């Protein structure tokens, strides 16, 4: 199937005079039209920096894309100027974050904020934008959208704000929606509702979604395709059913075998002995070797390539 987005050898580093943090270090993946790609990995593996890189939102001046290509709908986002990128954002591609409060302006009513997006990107009149905003809010499950549009962000719960963000982003019918841990801050029941909502919207609008999470349970529910990230790289990717059925990278195996421990906020934590190496000081060989029960000598000295072991199934491990 045709790719909407194709990321090749993407590298995003933070550099200061004293050190270099390789947040994203040679990432390859693609997103098919209308499909959900889940990117999963432990905290610090580079998931957020990957998504910010795609949106042209890497925090400068220290952070920047140093190498790679991001082909989106026929154009390379890495080479695109800021004006053109900001036209694309909220239009052909949109992003929702873990904490929607950060993306909503506390000083303006919800309705004004959704209408602003619609007037700017879809060139609707005020009246058209108002009707569309109401329709969008209804579509994300608010039975009385007229009440929501005249509310301020702080008057809504976290789950309601996240649904508002989804309504706002989907209003522009983007070709690609990037959702960076959109349900992590929500309690489990609300989380399930938001996931349902995103799945429905995907079916209705054909929007492709990059869904970032550290929760494999969420991947199992949402993903058509998945990519497992570790220490700034993809270590395994492919169709979600194939990867779940036959995980090949020792890290993926460890993730899938790891016992979920339920913490107070119901977050499923990944528990694999050892820690992710520092992005300021990666080892020369395989970045998982330190924690890998199968590692041999050569794993510590040479970095394995991401290889296609069966059609569409990629693995970065010398042992498989
Ligand atoms: P994830 O989203 O998977 O938890 P991130 O993409 O946020 O991971 O971070 C990847 C790496 O980049 C981490 O090592 C993190 O410390 C580093 N990093 C993130 N933001 C900055 C920054 N502004 N300056 C320097 N390093 C950063
Ligand atoms: Mg993150």
GROMACS .gro file of C-alpha atoms and ligand atoms in nm:
model
  348
    1UNK     CA    1   0.000   0.000   0.000
    2UNK     CA    2   0.111   0.353  -0.075
    3UNK     CA    3   0.295   0.543   0.199
    4UNK     CA    4   0.166   0.883   0.309
    5UNK     CA    5   0.478   0.950   0.513
    6UNK     CA    6   0.821   0.798   0.467
    7UNK     CA    7   1.094   0.874   0.719
    8UNK     CA    8   1.449   0.780   0.620
    9UNK     CA    9   1.758   0.795   0.840
   10UNK     CA   10   1.617   1.076   1.053
   11UNK     CA   11   1.865   1.216   1.306
   12UNK     CA   12   1.776   1.487   1.556
   13UNK     CA   13   2.050   1.594   1.794
   14UNK     CA   14   2.086   1.846   2.074
   15UNK     CA   15   2.430   2.001   2.069
   16UNK     CA   16   2.604   2.225   2.316
   17UNK     CA   17   2.975   2.301   2.336
   18UNK     CA   18   3.019   2.029   2.598
   19UNK     CA   19   2.798   1.747   2.473
   20UNK     CA   20   2.578   1.603   2.203
   21UNK     CA   21   2.249   1.428   2.282
   22UNK     CA   22   2.143   1.193   2.003
   23UNK     CA   23   1.767   1.203   2.072
   24UNK     CA   24   1.675   1.050   1.735
   25UNK     CA   25   1.957   0.860   1.571
   26UNK     CA   26   1.880   0.716   1.229
   27UNK     CA   27   1.510   0.639   1.234
   28UNK     CA   28   1.327   0.476   0.942
   29UNK     CA   29   0.955   0.406   0.915
   30UNK     CA   30   0.654   0.472   0.701
   31UNK     CA   31   0.288   0.548   0.759
   32UNK     CA   32   0.034   0.415   0.512
   33UNK     CA   33  -0.264   0.620   0.402
   34UNK     CA   34  -0.549   0.597   0.651
   35UNK     CA   35  -0.364   0.354   0.881
   36UNK     CA   36  -0.249   0.374   1.242
   37UNK     CA   37   0.122   0.336   1.314
   38UNK     CA   38   0.198   0.295   1.683
   39UNK     CA   39   0.545   0.390   1.802
   40UNK     CA   40   0.619   0.221   2.132
   41UNK     CA   41   0.919   0.243   2.361
   42UNK     CA   42   1.033   0.329   2.709
   43UNK     CA   43   1.058   0.686   2.830
   44UNK     CA   44   1.359   0.864   2.681
   45UNK     CA   45   1.378   0.647   2.368
   46UNK     CA   46   1.316   0.944   2.137
   47UNK     CA   47   0.945   0.910   2.058
   48UNK     CA   48   0.852   1.270   2.127
   49UNK     CA   49   1.156   1.410   1.945
   50UNK     CA   50   1.067   1.195   1.645
   51UNK     CA   51   0.716   1.340   1.634
   52UNK     CA   52   0.835   1.697   1.693
   53UNK     CA   53   1.087   1.649   1.411
   54UNK     CA   54   0.808   1.553   1.171
   55UNK     CA   55   0.614   1.866   1.266
   56UNK     CA   56   0.919   2.093   1.237
   57UNK     CA   57   0.889   2.172   1.609
   58UNK     CA   58   1.226   2.058   1.747
   59UNK     CA   59   1.316   2.300   2.027
   60UNK     CA   60   1.602   2.521   1.911
   61UNK     CA   61   1.858   2.659   1.911
   62UNK     CA   62   2.038   2.350   2.042
   63UNK     CA   63   1.809   2.094   1.890
   64UNK     CA   64   1.796   2.034   1.518
   65UNK     CA   65   1.747   1.773   1.249
   66UNK     CA   66   2.102   1.694   1.140
   67UNK     CA   67   2.030   1.433   0.875
   68UNK     CA   68   1.756   1.244   0.699
   69UNK     CA   69   1.448   1.279   0.487
   70UNK     CA   70   1.079   1.300   0.576
   71UNK     CA   71   0.869   1.260   0.264
   72UNK     CA   72   0.510   1.363   0.327
   73UNK     CA   73   0.261   1.368   0.045
   74UNK     CA   74   0.540   1.413  -0.209
   75UNK     CA   75   0.745   1.679  -0.027
   76UNK     CA   76   1.048   1.661   0.204
   77UNK     CA   77   0.953   1.823   0.535
   78UNK     CA   78   1.318   1.851   0.638
   79UNK     CA   79   1.389   2.087   0.348
   80UNK     CA   80   1.068   2.286   0.383
   81UNK     CA   81   1.083   2.649   0.500
   82UNK     CA   82   0.911   2.755   0.823
   83UNK     CA   83   0.629   2.942   0.647
   84UNK     CA   84   0.526   2.638   0.445
   85UNK     CA   85   0.559   2.408   0.749
   86UNK     CA   86   0.334   2.628   0.957
   87UNK     CA   87   0.077   2.618   0.676
   88UNK     CA   88   0.087   2.238   0.691
   89UNK     CA   89   0.055   2.218   1.068
   90UNK     CA   90  -0.305   2.209   1.177
   91UNK     CA   91  -0.399   2.167   0.814
   92UNK     CA   92  -0.260   1.861   0.636
   93UNK     CA   93  -0.091   1.739   0.952
   94UNK     CA   94  -0.188   1.794   1.313
   95UNK     CA   95  -0.059   1.692   1.651
   96UNK     CA   96  -0.211   1.629   1.991
   97UNK     CA   97  -0.005   1.610   2.307
   98UNK     CA   98  -0.015   1.430   2.638
   99UNK     CA   99  -0.130   1.739   2.825
  100UNK     CA  100  -0.391   1.923   2.618
  101UNK     CA  101  -0.380   2.220   2.854
  102UNK     CA  102  -0.046   2.314   2.700
  103UNK     CA  103  -0.203   2.341   2.355
  104UNK     CA  104  -0.516   2.529   2.462
  105UNK     CA  105  -0.504   2.897   2.545
  106UNK     CA  106  -0.642   2.942   2.898
  107UNK     CA  107  -0.765   3.293   2.817
  108UNK     CA  108  -1.003   3.204   2.535
  109UNK     CA  109  -1.326   3.009   2.526
  110UNK     CA  110  -1.315   2.664   2.366
  111UNK     CA  111  -1.544   2.771   2.082
  112UNK     CA  112  -1.324   3.067   1.989
  113UNK     CA  113  -1.018   2.843   1.972
  114UNK     CA  114  -1.177   2.583   1.746
  115UNK     CA  115  -1.327   2.855   1.526
  116UNK     CA  116  -0.990   3.028   1.499
  117UNK     CA  117  -0.835   2.710   1.358
  118UNK     CA  118  -1.121   2.665   1.111
  119UNK     CA  119  -1.116   3.026   0.992
  120UNK     CA  120  -0.739   3.025   0.951
  121UNK     CA  121  -0.686   2.685   0.788
  122UNK     CA  122  -1.016   2.614   0.615
  123UNK     CA  123  -1.097   2.977   0.538
  124UNK     CA  124  -1.447   2.947   0.684
  125UNK     CA  125  -1.655   3.251   0.781
  126UNK     CA  126  -1.729   3.310   1.152
  127UNK     CA  127  -2.077   3.163   1.121
  128UNK     CA  128  -1.962   2.860   0.925
  129UNK     CA  129  -1.681   2.805   1.173
  130UNK     CA  130  -1.923   2.820   1.464
  131UNK     CA  131  -2.155   2.558   1.313
  132UNK     CA  132  -1.860   2.337   1.225
  133UNK     CA  133  -1.715   2.373   1.576
  134UNK     CA  134  -2.047   2.263   1.725
  135UNK     CA  135  -2.068   1.967   1.487
  136UNK     CA  136  -1.711   1.863   1.567
  137UNK     CA  137  -1.772   1.876   1.942
  138UNK     CA  138  -2.083   1.666   1.898
  139UNK     CA  139  -1.883   1.412   1.696
  140UNK     CA  140  -1.637   1.366   1.982
  141UNK     CA  141  -1.921   1.283   2.217
  142UNK     CA  142  -2.033   1.607   2.379
  143UNK     CA  143  -2.415   1.589   2.394
  144UNK     CA  144  -2.444   1.965   2.453
  145UNK     CA  145  -2.171   2.125   2.244
  146UNK     CA  146  -2.328   2.471   2.278
  147UNK     CA  147  -2.231   2.463   2.644
  148UNK     CA  148  -1.877   2.350   2.570
  149UNK     CA  149  -1.804   2.626   2.320
  150UNK     CA  150  -1.869   2.893   2.580
  151UNK     CA  151  -1.648   2.723   2.842
  152UNK     CA  152  -1.289   2.805   2.926
  153UNK     CA  153  -1.031   2.521   2.925
  154UNK     CA  154  -0.997   2.516   3.306
  155UNK     CA  155  -1.369   2.450   3.341
  156UNK     CA  156  -1.330   2.110   3.171
  157UNK     CA  157  -1.179   1.785   3.299
  158UNK     CA  158  -0.860   1.641   3.148
  159UNK     CA  159  -1.057   1.387   2.944
  160UNK     CA  160  -1.291   1.657   2.812
  161UNK     CA  161  -0.997   1.880   2.716
  162UNK     CA  162  -0.837   1.591   2.529
  163UNK     CA  163  -1.162   1.534   2.338
  164UNK     CA  164  -1.174   1.907   2.261
  165UNK     CA  165  -0.820   1.884   2.121
  166UNK     CA  166  -0.918   1.588   1.905
  167UNK     CA  167  -1.224   1.778   1.780
  168UNK     CA  168  -1.008   2.079   1.702
  169UNK     CA  169  -0.740   1.880   1.520
  170UNK     CA  170  -0.985   1.663   1.327
  171UNK     CA  171  -1.187   1.969   1.223
  172UNK     CA  172  -0.928   2.039   0.958
  173UNK     CA  173  -0.945   1.683   0.827
  174UNK     CA  174  -0.569   1.635   0.831
  175UNK     CA  175  -0.413   1.357   0.626
  176UNK     CA  176  -0.192   1.276   0.924
  177UNK     CA  177  -0.258   1.312   1.295
  178UNK     CA  178   0.031   1.265   1.537
  179UNK     CA  179  -0.085   1.178   1.887
  180UNK     CA  180   0.194   1.177   2.145
  181UNK     CA  181   0.077   0.976   2.447
  182UNK     CA  182  -0.266   1.143   2.427
  183UNK     CA  183  -0.420   0.918   2.691
  184UNK     CA  184  -0.132   0.878   2.936
  185UNK     CA  185  -0.259   1.149   3.171
  186UNK     CA  186  -0.616   1.018   3.169
  187UNK     CA  187  -0.774   0.758   3.393
  188UNK     CA  188  -0.841   0.416   3.237
  189UNK     CA  189  -1.211   0.459   3.161
  190UNK     CA  190  -1.162   0.794   2.990
  191UNK     CA  191  -0.857   0.653   2.815
  192UNK     CA  192  -1.070   0.378   2.663
  193UNK     CA  193  -1.325   0.636   2.544
  194UNK     CA  194  -1.059   0.850   2.381
  195UNK     CA  195  -0.909   0.547   2.203
  196UNK     CA  196  -1.254   0.448   2.076
  197UNK     CA  197  -1.310   0.798   1.953
  198UNK     CA  198  -0.981   0.808   1.763
  199UNK     CA  199  -1.052   0.472   1.601
  200UNK     CA  200  -1.396   0.591   1.489
  201UNK     CA  201  -1.259   0.915   1.350
  202UNK     CA  202  -0.997   0.724   1.155
  203UNK     CA  203  -1.267   0.512   0.995
  204UNK     CA  204  -1.487   0.811   0.915
  205UNK     CA  205  -1.224   1.048   0.781
  206UNK     CA  206  -0.945   0.823   0.653
  207UNK     CA  207  -0.690   1.020   0.853
  208UNK     CA  208  -0.366   0.830   0.910
  209UNK     CA  209  -0.246   0.836   1.271
  210UNK     CA  210   0.093   0.809   1.435
  211UNK     CA  211   0.006   0.701   1.786
  212UNK     CA  212   0.289   0.723   2.036
  213UNK     CA  213   0.267   0.526   2.357
  214UNK     CA  214   0.471   0.336   2.613
  215UNK     CA  215   0.179   0.097   2.662
  216UNK     CA  216   0.172  -0.223   2.456
  217UNK     CA  217  -0.193  -0.276   2.554
  218UNK     CA  218  -0.277   0.043   2.367
  219UNK     CA  219  -0.072  -0.076   2.067
  220UNK     CA  220  -0.266  -0.402   2.059
  221UNK     CA  221  -0.592  -0.207   2.046
  222UNK     CA  222  -0.497   0.066   1.803
  223UNK     CA  223  -0.220  -0.033   1.565
  224UNK     CA  224  -0.229  -0.147   1.206
  225UNK     CA  225   0.149  -0.119   1.202
  226UNK     CA  226   0.395  -0.075   1.484
  227UNK     CA  227   0.751   0.041   1.539
  228UNK     CA  228   0.947  -0.036   1.854
  229UNK     CA  229   1.193   0.237   1.952
  230UNK     CA  230   1.496   0.192   2.170
  231UNK     CA  231   1.769   0.446   2.243
  232UNK     CA  232   1.693   0.674   1.948
  233UNK     CA  233   1.648   0.395   1.694
  234UNK     CA  234   1.381   0.164   1.558
  235UNK     CA  235   1.469  -0.190   1.665
  236UNK     CA  236   1.169  -0.366   1.513
  237UNK     CA  237   0.878  -0.266   1.290
  238UNK     CA  238   0.606  -0.424   1.085
  239UNK     CA  239   0.237  -0.509   1.074
  240UNK     CA  240   0.113  -0.514   1.434
  241UNK     CA  241  -0.037  -0.863   1.412
  242UNK     CA  242   0.289  -1.002   1.271
  243UNK     CA  243   0.506  -0.836   1.539
  244UNK     CA  244   0.271  -0.947   1.819
  245UNK     CA  245   0.255  -1.296   1.678
  246UNK     CA  246   0.624  -1.333   1.609
  247UNK     CA  247   0.837  -1.070   1.784
  248UNK     CA  248   1.200  -1.116   1.685
  249UNK     CA  249   1.407  -0.848   1.856
  250UNK     CA  250   1.511  -0.941   2.212
  251UNK     CA  251   1.389  -0.598   2.329
  252UNK     CA  252   1.043  -0.653   2.178
  253UNK     CA  253   1.038  -0.998   2.336
  254UNK     CA  254   1.130  -0.849   2.671
  255UNK     CA  255   0.862  -0.581   2.637
  256UNK     CA  256   0.599  -0.838   2.555
  257UNK     CA  257   0.708  -1.069   2.832
  258UNK     CA  258   0.739  -0.796   3.089
  259UNK     CA  259   0.481  -0.806   3.362
  260UNK     CA  260   0.267  -0.497   3.377
  261UNK     CA  261   0.289  -0.340   3.718
  262UNK     CA  262  -0.007  -0.124   3.803
  263UNK     CA  263   0.093   0.198   3.974
  264UNK     CA  264  -0.131   0.444   4.154
  265UNK     CA  265  -0.227   0.626   3.838
  266UNK     CA  266  -0.295   0.298   3.660
  267UNK     CA  267  -0.005   0.339   3.426
  268UNK     CA  268   0.134   0.015   3.294
  269UNK     CA  269   0.506   0.031   3.346
  270UNK     CA  270   0.757  -0.157   3.142
  271UNK     CA  271   0.985  -0.357   3.369
  272UNK     CA  272   1.303  -0.486   3.210
  273UNK     CA  273   1.616  -0.509   3.425
  274UNK     CA  274   1.877  -0.242   3.358
  275UNK     CA  275   1.843   0.104   3.209
  276UNK     CA  276   1.840   0.266   2.866
  277UNK     CA  277   2.187   0.398   2.778
  278UNK     CA  278   2.227   0.775   2.787
  279UNK     CA  279   2.161   0.955   2.459
  280UNK     CA  280   2.470   1.162   2.535
  281UNK     CA  281   2.688   0.853   2.539
  282UNK     CA  282   2.562   0.559   2.336
  283UNK     CA  283   2.773   0.242   2.325
  284UNK     CA  284   2.936   0.155   1.991
  285UNK     CA  285   2.760  -0.177   1.940
  286UNK     CA  286   2.397  -0.277   1.978
  287UNK     CA  287   2.233  -0.032   2.218
  288UNK     CA  288   2.033  -0.307   2.385
  289UNK     CA  289   2.331  -0.542   2.436
  290UNK     CA  290   2.385  -0.431   2.798
  291UNK     CA  291   2.039  -0.559   2.892
  292UNK     CA  292   2.008  -0.845   2.644
  293UNK     CA  293   2.015  -1.198   2.779
  294UNK     CA  294   2.120  -1.329   2.436
  295UNK     CA  295   2.404  -1.084   2.364
  296UNK     CA  296   2.739  -1.217   2.242
  297UNK     CA  297   3.077  -1.050   2.208
  298UNK     CA  298   3.016  -0.900   1.863
  299UNK     CA  299   2.691  -0.741   1.984
  300UNK     CA  300   2.900  -0.511   2.202
  301UNK     CA  301   3.133  -0.405   1.923
  302UNK     CA  302   2.926  -0.361   1.609
  303UNK     CA  303   2.591  -0.193   1.560
  304UNK     CA  304   2.340  -0.413   1.377
  305UNK     CA  305   2.152  -0.273   1.075
  306UNK     CA  306   1.773  -0.265   1.053
  307UNK     CA  307   1.710  -0.558   0.815
  308UNK     CA  308   1.390  -0.668   0.639
  309UNK     CA  309   1.355  -1.032   0.744
  310UNK     CA  310   1.021  -1.094   0.577
  311UNK     CA  311   0.821  -0.850   0.363
  312UNK     CA  312   0.752  -0.542   0.576
  313UNK     CA  313   0.902  -0.692   0.894
  314UNK     CA  314   1.223  -0.511   0.997
  315UNK     CA  315   1.453  -0.611   1.281
  316UNK     CA  316   1.779  -0.459   1.413
  317UNK     CA  317   1.952  -0.761   1.565
  318UNK     CA  318   2.252  -0.963   1.450
  319UNK     CA  319   2.122  -1.280   1.615
  320UNK     CA  320   1.803  -1.331   1.415
  321LIG     P1  321   1.039   0.989   2.477
  321LIG     O1  322   0.934   1.076   2.418
  321LIG     O2  323   1.052   0.856   2.409
  321LIG     O3  324   1.024   0.973   2.625
  321LIG     P2  325   1.215   1.209   2.407
  321LIG     O4  326   1.198   1.218   2.259
  321LIG     O5  327   1.141   1.308   2.489
  321LIG     O6  328   1.181   1.060   2.456
  321LIG     O7  329   1.369   1.223   2.445
  321LIG     C1  330   1.472   1.157   2.376
  321LIG     C2  331   1.606   1.201   2.430
  321LIG     O8  332   1.629   1.337   2.400
  321LIG     C3  333   1.619   1.186   2.581
  321LIG     O9  334   1.748   1.140   2.610
  321LIG     C4  335   1.602   1.327   2.630
  321LIG    O10  336   1.671   1.347   2.751
  321LIG     C5  337   1.662   1.408   2.518
  321LIG     N1  338   1.603   1.543   2.510
  321LIG     C6  339   1.471   1.573   2.496
  321LIG     N2  340   1.453   1.707   2.492
  321LIG     C7  341   1.576   1.762   2.506
  321LIG     C8  342   1.625   1.897   2.511
  321LIG     N3  343   1.543   2.003   2.499
  321LIG     N4  344   1.758   1.915   2.527
  321LIG     C9  345   1.843   1.809   2.538
  321LIG     N5  346   1.804   1.681   2.534
  321LIG    C10  347   1.671   1.657   2.518
  322LIG    MG1  348   0.760   1.156   2.509
   0.00000   0.00000   0.00000
